[in-house]
XYZ file of C-alpha atoms in Angstrom:
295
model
C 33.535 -3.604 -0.525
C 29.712 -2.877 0.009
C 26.979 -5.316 -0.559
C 26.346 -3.802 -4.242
C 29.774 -4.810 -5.713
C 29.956 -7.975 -3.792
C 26.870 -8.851 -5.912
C 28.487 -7.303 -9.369
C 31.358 -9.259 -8.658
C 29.964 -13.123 -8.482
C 27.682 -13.683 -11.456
C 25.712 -16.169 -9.986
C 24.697 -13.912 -7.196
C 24.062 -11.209 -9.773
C 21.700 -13.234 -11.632
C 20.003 -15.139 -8.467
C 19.258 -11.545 -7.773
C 18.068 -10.686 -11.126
C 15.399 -13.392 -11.067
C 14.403 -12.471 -7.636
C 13.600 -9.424 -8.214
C 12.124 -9.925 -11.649
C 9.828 -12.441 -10.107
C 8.800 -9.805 -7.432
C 8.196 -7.409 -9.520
C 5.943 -9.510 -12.149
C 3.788 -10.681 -9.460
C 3.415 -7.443 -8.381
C 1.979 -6.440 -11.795
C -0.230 -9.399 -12.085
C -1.801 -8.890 -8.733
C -2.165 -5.632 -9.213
C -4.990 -6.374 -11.723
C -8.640 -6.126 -10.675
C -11.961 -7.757 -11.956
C -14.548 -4.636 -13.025
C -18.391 -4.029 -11.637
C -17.778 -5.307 -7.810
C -20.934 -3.400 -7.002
C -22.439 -6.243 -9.619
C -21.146 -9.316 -8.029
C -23.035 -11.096 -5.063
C -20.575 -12.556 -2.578
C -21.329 -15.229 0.139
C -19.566 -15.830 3.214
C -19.915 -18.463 5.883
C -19.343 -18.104 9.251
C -19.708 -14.040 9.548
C -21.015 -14.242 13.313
C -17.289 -13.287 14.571
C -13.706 -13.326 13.056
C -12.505 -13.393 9.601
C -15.927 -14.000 8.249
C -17.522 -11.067 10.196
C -14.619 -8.520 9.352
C -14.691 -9.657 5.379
C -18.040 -8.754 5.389
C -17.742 -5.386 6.942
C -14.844 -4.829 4.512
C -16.561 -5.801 1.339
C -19.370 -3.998 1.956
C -17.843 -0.926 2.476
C -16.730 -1.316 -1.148
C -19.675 -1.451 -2.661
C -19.698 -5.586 -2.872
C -23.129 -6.984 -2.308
C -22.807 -9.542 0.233
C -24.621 -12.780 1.509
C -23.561 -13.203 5.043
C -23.760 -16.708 6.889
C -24.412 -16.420 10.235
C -25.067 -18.976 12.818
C -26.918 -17.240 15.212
C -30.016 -14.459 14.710
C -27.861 -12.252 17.036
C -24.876 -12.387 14.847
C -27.307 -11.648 11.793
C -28.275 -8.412 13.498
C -25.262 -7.194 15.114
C -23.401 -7.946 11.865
C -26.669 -5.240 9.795
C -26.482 -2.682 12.487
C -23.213 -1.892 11.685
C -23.544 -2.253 7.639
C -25.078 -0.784 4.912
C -28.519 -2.264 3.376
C -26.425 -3.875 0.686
C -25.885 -6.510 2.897
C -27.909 -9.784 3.407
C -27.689 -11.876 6.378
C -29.073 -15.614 6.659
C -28.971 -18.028 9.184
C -27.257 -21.043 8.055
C -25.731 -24.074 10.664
C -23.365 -25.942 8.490
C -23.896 -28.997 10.239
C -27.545 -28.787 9.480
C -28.652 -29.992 5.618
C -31.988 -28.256 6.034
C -30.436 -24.979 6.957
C -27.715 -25.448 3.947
C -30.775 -26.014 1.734
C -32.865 -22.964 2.942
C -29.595 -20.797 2.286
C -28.991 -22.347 -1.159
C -32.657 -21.420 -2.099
C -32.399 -17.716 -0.602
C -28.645 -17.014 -2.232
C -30.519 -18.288 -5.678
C -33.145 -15.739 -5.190
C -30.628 -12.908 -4.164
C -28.162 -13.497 -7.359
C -30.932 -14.561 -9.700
C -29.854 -14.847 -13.512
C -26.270 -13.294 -13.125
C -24.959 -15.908 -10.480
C -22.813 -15.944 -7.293
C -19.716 -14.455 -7.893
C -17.990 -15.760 -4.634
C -17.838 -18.158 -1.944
C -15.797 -17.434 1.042
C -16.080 -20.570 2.780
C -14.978 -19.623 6.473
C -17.028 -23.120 7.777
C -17.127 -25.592 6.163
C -19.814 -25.415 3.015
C -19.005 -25.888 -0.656
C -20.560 -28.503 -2.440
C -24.110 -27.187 -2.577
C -23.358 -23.740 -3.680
C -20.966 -24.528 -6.600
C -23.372 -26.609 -8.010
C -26.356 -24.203 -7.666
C -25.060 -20.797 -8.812
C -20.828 -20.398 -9.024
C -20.673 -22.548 -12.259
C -23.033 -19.912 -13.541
C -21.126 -16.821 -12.189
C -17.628 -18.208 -13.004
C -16.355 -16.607 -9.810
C -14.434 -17.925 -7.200
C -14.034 -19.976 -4.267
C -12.378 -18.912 -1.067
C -11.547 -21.673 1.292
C -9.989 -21.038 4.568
C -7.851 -23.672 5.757
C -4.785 -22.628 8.126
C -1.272 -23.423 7.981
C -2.625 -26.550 10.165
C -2.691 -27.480 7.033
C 0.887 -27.581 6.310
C 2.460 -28.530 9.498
C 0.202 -30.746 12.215
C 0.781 -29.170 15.807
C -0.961 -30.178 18.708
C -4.703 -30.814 18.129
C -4.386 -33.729 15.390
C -8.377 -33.574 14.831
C -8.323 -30.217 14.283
C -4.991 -30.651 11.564
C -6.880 -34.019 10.147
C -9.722 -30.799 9.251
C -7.034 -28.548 7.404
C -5.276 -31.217 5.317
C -8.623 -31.917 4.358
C -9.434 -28.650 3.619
C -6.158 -28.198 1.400
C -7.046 -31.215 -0.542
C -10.458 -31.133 -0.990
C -9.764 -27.198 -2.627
C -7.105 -28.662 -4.727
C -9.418 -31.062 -6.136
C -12.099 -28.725 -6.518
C -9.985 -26.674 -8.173
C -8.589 -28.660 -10.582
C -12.175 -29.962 -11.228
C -13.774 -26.534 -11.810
C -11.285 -25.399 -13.467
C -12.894 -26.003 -17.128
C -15.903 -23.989 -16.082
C -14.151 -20.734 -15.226
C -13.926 -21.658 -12.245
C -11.343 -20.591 -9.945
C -10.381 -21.840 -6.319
C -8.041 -20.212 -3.363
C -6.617 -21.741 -0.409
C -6.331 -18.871 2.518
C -3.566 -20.224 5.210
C -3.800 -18.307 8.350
C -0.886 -18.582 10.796
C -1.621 -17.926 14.468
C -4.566 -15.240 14.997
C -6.492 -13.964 17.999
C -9.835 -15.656 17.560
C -11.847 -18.360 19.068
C -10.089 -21.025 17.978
C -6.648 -19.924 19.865
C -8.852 -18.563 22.666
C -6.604 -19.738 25.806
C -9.450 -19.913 28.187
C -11.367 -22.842 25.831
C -7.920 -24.613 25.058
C -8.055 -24.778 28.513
C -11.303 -25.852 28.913
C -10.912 -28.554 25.886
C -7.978 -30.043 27.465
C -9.021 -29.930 30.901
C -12.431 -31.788 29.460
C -9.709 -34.502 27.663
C -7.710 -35.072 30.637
C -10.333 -36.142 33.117
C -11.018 -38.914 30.200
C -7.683 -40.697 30.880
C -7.274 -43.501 33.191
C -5.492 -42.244 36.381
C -2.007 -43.627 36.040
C -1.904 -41.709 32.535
C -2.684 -38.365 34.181
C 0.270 -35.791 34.701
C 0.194 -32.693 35.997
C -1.628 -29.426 33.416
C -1.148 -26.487 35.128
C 2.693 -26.275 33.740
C 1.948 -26.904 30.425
C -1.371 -25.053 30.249
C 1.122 -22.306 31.098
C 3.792 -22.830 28.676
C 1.081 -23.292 25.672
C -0.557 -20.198 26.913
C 2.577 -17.547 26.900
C 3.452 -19.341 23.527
C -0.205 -18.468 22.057
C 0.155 -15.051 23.327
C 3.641 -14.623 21.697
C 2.260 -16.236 18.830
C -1.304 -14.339 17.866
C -2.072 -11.098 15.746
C -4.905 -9.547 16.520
C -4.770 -7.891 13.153
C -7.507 -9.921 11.440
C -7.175 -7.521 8.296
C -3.536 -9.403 7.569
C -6.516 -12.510 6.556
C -9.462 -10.629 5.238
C -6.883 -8.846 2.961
C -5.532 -12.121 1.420
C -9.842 -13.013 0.945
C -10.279 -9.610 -0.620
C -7.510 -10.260 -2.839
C -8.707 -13.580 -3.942
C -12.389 -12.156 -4.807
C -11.441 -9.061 -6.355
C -8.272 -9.524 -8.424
C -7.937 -10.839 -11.779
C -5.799 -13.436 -11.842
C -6.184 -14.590 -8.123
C -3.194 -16.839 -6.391
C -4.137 -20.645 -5.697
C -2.445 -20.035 -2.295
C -2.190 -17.158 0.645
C 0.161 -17.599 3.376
C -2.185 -14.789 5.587
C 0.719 -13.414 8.633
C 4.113 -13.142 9.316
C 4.677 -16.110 10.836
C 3.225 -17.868 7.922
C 5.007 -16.592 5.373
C 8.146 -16.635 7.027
C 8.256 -19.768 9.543
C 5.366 -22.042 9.318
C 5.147 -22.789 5.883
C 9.205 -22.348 5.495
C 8.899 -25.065 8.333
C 6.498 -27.494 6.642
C 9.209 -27.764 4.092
C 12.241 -29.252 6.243
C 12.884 -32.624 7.489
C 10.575 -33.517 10.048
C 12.320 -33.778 12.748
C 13.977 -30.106 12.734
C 10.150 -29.442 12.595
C 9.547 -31.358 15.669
C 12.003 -29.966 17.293
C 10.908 -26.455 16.637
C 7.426 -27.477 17.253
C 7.975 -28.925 20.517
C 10.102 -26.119 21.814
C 7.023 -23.675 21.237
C 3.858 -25.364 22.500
C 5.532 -27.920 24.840
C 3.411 -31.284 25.873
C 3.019 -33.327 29.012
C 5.859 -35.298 30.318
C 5.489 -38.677 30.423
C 4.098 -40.125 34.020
């Protein structure tokens, strides 16, 4: 008996099946659906010196979307318009800096004029501001790139503290802008070559942390620096598209999802994960990015 007429046989599996693939298949259709006039609709996106942001950019633009591009450094600005077309608009802007978020408010206002910001991609950290100068106006969207950090808290609890904010503060806003036409995504990387993952600065960070510690609280790094390592390495895609497709998505379709699981591993383990008791998920956890023994 093959697969097929084990299913035709039970009715319950029959009909699991049937809504399965119905559901599939309907959100298939629906995301299949695509706003009109991108060459008409002004996108901004934070953080485009490197990574995600830097590769949306490149990507939109090459589709005809005009685009505002945050960048924290004047180097980033210009290696990020060599390689575009004149569509694009770079801008300086330090998120951490309120005069620098003001001078970019002013210059997206002048960019988008009358018609409004379409989108925000916010790839570090920069909302408020924006929404209330020119996204009302556009009823576009809001990107917000949290991580599945977000989900599940690994090693780094700062860092997680960051993402569960990040996944609030976007469900709030979402259910708050909602009534303007407003609509809001979450993006939820899993593991990805960039930066943030970089071994060499995790490294660095927790080499930095460990000469804080009072001596008898020391153990020995080099073995778990190791073990953390070959699990990043195991761990990373160095596709970046996998999360500038999920942004694209959210921009450009017409009925956009409130939440991307962007990778493999997200789809399929980490967020899976975040749903079980938590300590199979510590278990799991601790298995792939080991910490220090107790001294």
């Amino acid at each position: 008996m093959d697969l097929l007429e084990v299913i035709q046989s039970h009715v319950l599996l029959s009909s699991v099946a049937f809504l399965v693939v119905t559901f599939f298949t309907l959100r298939f259709i629906r995301d299949s659906f695509k706003v009109d006039q991108l060459y008409r609709r002004h996108v901004l996106i934070t953080g485009c010196d490197s990574g995600f942001g830097n590769l949306l950019a490149r990507q939109l633009d090459a589709k005809g979307v005009p685009v505002i591009a945050g960048c924290l450094t004047e180097k980033g600005a210009e290696d990020l318009s060599a390689s575009t077309s004149s569509r694009l608009k770079t801008v300086l802007l330090n998120v951490t800096d309120g005069v620098s978020i003001k001078k970019a408010v002013e210059f997206v206002r002048a960019e988008v004029g009358q018609r409004g910001l379409w989108g925000l991609v916010n790839n570090a950290g920069i909302s408020i501001p924006i929404v209330s100068a020119t996204l009302k106006k556009g009823k576009g969207r809001v990107v917000n790139v949290a991580s599945i950090l977000g989900r599940l808290s690994l090693t780094g609890g700062g860092y997680c503290i960051s993402k569960y904010g990040v996944e609030a503060f976007s469900d709030s806003l979402r259910m708050n802008m909602e009534p303007f036409g407003l609509k809001v995504s979450i993006i939820e990387p899993g593991f990805f070559k960039t930066a943030v993952t970089n071994p060499k600065m995790i490294e660095n960070d927790l080499e930095r942390l460990w000469t804080r510690l009072p001596q008898n609280s020391r153990t020995p790094m080099a073995q778990h620096t190791k073990a953390q390592n070959f699990s990043l390495g195991i761990l990373c895609s160095a596709d970046l598209s996998k999360v500038t497709k999920c942004m694209e998505h959210a921009l450009t379709a017409y009925y956009p999802r409130t939440r991307y699981g962007a990778g493999w591993d997200a789809k399929f383990f980490w967020i899976p994960l975040s749903y079980l008791p938590s300590f199979v998920s510590d278990f799991v956890v601790k298995i792939l990015l080991p910490t220090p023994k107790s001294p």
